[in-house]
mmCIF file of C-alpha atoms in Angstrom:
data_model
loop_
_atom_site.group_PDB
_atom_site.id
_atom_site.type_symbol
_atom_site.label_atom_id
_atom_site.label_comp_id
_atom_site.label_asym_id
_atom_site.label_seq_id
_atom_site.Cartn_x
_atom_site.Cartn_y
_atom_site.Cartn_z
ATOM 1 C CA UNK A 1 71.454 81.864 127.851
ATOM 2 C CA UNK A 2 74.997 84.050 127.254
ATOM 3 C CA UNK A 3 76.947 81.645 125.777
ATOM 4 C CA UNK A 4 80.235 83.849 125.808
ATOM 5 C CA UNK A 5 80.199 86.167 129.204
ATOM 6 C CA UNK A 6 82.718 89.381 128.679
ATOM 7 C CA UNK A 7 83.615 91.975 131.549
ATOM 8 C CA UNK A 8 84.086 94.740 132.164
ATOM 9 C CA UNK A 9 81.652 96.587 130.183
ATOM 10 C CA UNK A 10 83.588 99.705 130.184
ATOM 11 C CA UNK A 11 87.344 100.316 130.669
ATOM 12 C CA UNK A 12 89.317 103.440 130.739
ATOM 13 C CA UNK A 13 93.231 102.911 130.365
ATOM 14 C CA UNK A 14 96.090 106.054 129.974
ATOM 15 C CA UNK A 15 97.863 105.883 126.953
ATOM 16 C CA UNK A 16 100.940 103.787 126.934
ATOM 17 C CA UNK A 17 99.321 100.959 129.753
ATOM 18 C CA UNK A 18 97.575 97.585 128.888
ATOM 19 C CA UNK A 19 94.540 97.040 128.485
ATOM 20 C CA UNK A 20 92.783 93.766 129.448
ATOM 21 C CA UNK A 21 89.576 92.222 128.704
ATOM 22 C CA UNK A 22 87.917 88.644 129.950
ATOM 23 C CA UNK A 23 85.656 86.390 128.346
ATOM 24 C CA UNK A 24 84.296 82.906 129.928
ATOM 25 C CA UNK A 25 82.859 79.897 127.700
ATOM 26 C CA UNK A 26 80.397 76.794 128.917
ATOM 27 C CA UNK A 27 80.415 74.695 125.556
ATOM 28 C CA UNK A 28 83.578 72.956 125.611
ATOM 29 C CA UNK A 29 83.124 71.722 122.017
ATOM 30 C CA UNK A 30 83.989 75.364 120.964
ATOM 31 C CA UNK A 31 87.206 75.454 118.731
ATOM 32 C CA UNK A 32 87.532 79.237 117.905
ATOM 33 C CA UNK A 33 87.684 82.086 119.465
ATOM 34 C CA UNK A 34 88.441 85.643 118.099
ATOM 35 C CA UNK A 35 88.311 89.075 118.784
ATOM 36 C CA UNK A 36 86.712 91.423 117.274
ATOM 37 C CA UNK A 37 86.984 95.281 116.956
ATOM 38 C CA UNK A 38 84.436 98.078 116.365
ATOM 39 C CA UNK A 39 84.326 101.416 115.587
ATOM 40 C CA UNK A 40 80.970 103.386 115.578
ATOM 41 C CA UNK A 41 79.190 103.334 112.511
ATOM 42 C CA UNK A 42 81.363 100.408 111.364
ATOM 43 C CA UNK A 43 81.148 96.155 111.134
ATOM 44 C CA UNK A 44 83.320 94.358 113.501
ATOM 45 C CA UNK A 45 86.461 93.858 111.909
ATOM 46 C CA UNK A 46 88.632 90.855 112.925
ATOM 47 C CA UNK A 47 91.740 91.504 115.729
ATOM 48 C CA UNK A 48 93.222 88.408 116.311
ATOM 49 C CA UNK A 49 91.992 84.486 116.997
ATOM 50 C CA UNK A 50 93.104 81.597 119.062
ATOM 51 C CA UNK A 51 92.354 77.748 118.824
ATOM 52 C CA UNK A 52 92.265 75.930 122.050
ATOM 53 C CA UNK A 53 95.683 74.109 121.453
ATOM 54 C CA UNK A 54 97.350 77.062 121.737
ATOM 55 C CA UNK A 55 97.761 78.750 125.273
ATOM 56 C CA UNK A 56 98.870 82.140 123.912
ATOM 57 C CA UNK A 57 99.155 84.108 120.418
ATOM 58 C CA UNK A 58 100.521 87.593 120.159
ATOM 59 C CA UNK A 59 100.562 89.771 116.584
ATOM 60 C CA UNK A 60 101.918 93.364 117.518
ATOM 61 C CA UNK A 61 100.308 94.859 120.562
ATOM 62 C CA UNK A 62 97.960 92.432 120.856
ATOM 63 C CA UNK A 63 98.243 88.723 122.481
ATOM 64 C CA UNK A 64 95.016 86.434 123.647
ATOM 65 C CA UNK A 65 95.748 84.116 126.680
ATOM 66 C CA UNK A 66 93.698 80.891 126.434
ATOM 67 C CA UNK A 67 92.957 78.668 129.642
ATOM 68 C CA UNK A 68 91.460 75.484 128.281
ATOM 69 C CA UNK A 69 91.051 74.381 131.663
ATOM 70 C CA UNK A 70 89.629 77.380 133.047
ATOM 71 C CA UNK A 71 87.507 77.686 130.217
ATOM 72 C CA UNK A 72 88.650 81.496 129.761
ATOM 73 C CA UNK A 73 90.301 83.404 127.135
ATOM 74 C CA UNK A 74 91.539 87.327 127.244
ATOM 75 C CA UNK A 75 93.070 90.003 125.253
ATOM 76 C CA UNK A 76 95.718 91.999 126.729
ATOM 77 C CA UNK A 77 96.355 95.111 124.387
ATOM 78 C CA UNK A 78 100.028 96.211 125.415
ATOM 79 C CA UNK A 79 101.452 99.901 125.301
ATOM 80 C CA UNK A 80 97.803 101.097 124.381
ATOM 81 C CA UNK A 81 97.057 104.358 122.439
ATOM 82 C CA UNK A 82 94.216 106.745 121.719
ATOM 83 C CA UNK A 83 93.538 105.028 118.632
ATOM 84 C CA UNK A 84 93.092 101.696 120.072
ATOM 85 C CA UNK A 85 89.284 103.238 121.776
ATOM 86 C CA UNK A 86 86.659 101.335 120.512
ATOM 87 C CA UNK A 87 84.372 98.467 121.139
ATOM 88 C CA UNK A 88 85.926 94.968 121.830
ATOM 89 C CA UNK A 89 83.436 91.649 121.462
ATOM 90 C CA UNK A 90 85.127 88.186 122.262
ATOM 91 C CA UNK A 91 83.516 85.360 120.395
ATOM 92 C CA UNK A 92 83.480 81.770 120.149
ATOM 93 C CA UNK A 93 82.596 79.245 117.387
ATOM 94 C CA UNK A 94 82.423 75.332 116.593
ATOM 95 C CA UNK A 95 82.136 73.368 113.502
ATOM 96 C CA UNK A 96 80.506 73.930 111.418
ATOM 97 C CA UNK A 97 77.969 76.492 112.680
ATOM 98 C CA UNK A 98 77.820 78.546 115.418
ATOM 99 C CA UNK A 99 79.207 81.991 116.296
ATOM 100 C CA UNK A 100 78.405 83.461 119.651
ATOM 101 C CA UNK A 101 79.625 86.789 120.873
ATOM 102 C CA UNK A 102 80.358 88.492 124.129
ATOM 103 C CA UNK A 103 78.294 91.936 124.972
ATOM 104 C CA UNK A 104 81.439 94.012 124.308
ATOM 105 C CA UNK A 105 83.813 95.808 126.302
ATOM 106 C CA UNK A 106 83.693 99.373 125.574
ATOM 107 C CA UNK A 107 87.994 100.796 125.609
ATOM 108 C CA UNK A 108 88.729 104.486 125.883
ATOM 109 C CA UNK A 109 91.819 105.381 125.975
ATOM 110 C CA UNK A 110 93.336 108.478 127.176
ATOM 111 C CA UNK A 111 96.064 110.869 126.004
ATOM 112 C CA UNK B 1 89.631 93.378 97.313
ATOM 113 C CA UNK B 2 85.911 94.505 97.563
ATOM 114 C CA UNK B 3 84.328 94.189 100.880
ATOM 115 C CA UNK B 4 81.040 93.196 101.817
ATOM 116 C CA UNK B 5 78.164 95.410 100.854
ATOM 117 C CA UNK B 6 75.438 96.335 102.450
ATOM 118 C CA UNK B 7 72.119 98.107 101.108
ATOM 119 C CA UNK B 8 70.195 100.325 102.696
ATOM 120 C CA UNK B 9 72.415 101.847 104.889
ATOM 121 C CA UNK B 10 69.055 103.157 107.206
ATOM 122 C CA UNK B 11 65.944 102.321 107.302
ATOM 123 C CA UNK B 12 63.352 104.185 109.020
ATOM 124 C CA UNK B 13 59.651 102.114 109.354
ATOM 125 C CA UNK B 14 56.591 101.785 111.146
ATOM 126 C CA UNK B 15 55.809 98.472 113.031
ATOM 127 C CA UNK B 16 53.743 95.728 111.444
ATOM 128 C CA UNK B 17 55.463 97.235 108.021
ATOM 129 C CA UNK B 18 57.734 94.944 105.909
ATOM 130 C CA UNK B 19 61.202 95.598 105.089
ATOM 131 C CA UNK B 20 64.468 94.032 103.249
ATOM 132 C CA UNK B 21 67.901 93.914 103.807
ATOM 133 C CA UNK B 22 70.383 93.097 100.765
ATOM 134 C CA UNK B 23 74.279 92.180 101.031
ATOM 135 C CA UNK B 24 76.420 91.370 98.678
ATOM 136 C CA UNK B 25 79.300 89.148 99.912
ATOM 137 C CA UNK B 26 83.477 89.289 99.038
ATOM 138 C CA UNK B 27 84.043 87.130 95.968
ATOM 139 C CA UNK B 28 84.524 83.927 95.936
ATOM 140 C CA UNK B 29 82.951 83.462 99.737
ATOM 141 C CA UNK B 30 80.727 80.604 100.357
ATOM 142 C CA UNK B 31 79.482 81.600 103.693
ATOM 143 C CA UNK B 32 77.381 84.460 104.904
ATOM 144 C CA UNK B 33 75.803 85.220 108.182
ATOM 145 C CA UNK B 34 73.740 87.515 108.945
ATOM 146 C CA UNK B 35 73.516 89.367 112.663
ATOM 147 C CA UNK B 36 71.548 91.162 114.428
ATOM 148 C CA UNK B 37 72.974 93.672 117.035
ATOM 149 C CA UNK B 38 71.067 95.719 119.344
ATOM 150 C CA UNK B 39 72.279 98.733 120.584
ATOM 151 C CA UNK B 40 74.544 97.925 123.549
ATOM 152 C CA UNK B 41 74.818 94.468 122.602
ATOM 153 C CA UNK B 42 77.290 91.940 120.606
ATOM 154 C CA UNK B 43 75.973 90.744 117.320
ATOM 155 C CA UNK B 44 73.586 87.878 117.309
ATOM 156 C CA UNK B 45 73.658 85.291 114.469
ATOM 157 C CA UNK B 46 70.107 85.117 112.934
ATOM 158 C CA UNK B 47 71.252 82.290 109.959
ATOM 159 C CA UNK B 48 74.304 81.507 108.163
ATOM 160 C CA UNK B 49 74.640 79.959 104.514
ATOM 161 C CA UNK B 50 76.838 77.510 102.901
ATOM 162 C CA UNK B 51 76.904 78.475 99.697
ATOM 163 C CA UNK B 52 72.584 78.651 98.897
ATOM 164 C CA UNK B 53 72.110 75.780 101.620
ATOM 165 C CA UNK B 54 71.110 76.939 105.214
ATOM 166 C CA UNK B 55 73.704 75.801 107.659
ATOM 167 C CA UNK B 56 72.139 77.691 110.869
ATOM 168 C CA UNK B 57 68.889 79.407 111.451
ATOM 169 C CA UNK B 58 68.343 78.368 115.299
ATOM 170 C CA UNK B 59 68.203 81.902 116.464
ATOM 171 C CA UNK B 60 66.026 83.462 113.325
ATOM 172 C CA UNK B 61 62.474 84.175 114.536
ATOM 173 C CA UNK B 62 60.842 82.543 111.899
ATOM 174 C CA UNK B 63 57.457 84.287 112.261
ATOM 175 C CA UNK B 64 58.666 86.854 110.885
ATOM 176 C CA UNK B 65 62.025 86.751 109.385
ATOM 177 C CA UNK B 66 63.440 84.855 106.460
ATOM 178 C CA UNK B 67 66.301 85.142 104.140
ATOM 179 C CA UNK B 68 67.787 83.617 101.373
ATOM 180 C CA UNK B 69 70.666 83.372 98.828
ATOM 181 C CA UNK B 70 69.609 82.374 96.043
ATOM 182 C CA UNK B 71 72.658 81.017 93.405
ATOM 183 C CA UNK B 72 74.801 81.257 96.515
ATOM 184 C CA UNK B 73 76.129 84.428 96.308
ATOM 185 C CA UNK B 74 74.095 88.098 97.099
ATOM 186 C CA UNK B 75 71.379 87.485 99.977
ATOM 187 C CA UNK B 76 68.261 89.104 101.182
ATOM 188 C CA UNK B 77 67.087 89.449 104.863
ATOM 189 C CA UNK B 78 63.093 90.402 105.218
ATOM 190 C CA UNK B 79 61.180 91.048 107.861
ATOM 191 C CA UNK B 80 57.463 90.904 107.878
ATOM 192 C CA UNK B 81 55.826 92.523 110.207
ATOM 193 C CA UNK B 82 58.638 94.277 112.345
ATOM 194 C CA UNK B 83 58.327 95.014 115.903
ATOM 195 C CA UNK B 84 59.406 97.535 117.964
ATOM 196 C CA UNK B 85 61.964 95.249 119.009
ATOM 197 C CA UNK B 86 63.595 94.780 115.662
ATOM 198 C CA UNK B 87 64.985 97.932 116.005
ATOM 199 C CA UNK B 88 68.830 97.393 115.165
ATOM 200 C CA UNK B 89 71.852 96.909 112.776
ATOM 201 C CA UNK B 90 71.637 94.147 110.745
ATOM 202 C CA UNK B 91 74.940 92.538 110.003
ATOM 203 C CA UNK B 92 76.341 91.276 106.771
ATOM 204 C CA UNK B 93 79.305 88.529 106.683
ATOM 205 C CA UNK B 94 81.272 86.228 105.039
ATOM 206 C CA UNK B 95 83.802 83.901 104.880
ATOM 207 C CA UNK B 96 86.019 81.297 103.186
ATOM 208 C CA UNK B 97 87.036 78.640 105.027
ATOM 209 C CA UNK B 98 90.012 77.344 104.473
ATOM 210 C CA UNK B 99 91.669 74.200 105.308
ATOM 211 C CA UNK B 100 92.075 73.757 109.059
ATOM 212 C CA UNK B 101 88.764 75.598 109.460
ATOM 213 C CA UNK B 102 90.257 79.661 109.689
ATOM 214 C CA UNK B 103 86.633 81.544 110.235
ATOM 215 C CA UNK B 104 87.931 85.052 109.121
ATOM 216 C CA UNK B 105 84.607 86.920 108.960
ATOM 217 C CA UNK B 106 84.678 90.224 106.769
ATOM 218 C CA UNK B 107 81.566 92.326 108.132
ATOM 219 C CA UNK B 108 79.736 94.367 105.589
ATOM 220 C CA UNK B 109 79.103 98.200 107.146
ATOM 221 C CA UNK B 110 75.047 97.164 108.338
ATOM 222 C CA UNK B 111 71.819 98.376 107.740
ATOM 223 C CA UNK B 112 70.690 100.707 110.826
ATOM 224 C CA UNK B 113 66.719 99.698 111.060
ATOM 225 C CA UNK B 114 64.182 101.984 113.652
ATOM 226 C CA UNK B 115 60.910 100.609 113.593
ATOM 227 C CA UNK B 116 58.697 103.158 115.470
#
């Protein structure tokens, strides 16, 4: 069972636009979820990270909307650049074990 | 700061064959995980530590994996006898948890494993 669902699979943006990618959780006792970047060859490497009593967080170009209610959280990379292309995983985790990732959104984008 | 290390980087073996997986987490970090991601795939948490104390294996196939960290700091990952399906990178990670529960994870580079 996918505990963290994440669409789309792919996504091809022009430089400069936003990018936006969706995750959806079941297990409400959940209490954080981050993001997660990844070149090839590399280890995911943190992004940014919400706790559900926040609706929104934003560091640079990069904000996560959180919908408690909805049970759905997304990362909306603004003015996006060629640099940005890589593989994005949402994940969620609860106390004290746990970490569950999305299947990853691969971002390309172009010049 | 050093990051996590990982050792081999690839590994190249024949099923029913055994191999090992080493990582050596950041200083000072009393939690590693260990992941396994498939090509295509997001990274899926075979066990995580707690210093040398297992916190979560629920996912490890215990058949045939196990791992350890003994004096709570480097940690091995074996597998004995691989599978075709073991084919993947093995993740290295850790963590220091901090008051109000901050999981920063610091991923290691991984160990690429083909089992043919």
């Amino acid at each position: 069972q996918q505990q963290v669902k994440q669409s789309p699979q792919s996504l091809i943006v022009q430089k400069g636009g936003i990018s936006i990618i969706n995750c959806a959780y079941e297990n409400t006792a959940f209490d954080y979820f981050p993001w997660y970047q990844q070149f090839p060859g590399k280890g995911p490497a943190l992004l940014i990270a919400i706790r559900p009593d926040v609706s929104e967080k934003k560091e640079g170009r990069f904000t996560i909307s959180f919908n408690k209610s909805a049970k759905q959280f997304s990362l909306h990379i603004m003015d996006s650049q060629p640099g940005d292309s890589a593989t994005y995983f949402c994940a969620a985790s609860r106390d004290p074990s746990g970490f569950y990732f999305g299947t990853g959104t691969s971002l390309t984008v172009i010049p | 700061e050093a990051g996590v290390a990982q050792s081999p980087r690839y590994k190249i073996i024949e099923k029913r064959q055994s191999v090992a997986f080493w990582c050596n987490p950041i200083s000072g970090h009393a939690t590693l995980y260990w992941y396994q991601q498939i090509l295509g795939q997001g990274p899926k948490l075979l066990i995580q530590f707690q210093n040398n104390g297992v916190v979560d294996d629920s996912q490890l196939p215990k058949d045939r994996f196990s791992a350890e960290r003994l004096k709570g700091v480097d940690s091995t990952l074996k597998i004995q006898p691989a599978k075709l399906e073991d084919s993947a990178v093995y993740l290295c990670a850790s963590s220091s948890i901090r008051w109000g529960g901050h999981y920063e994870q610091y991923f290691g580079p991984g160990t690429r494993l083909t089992v043919t």
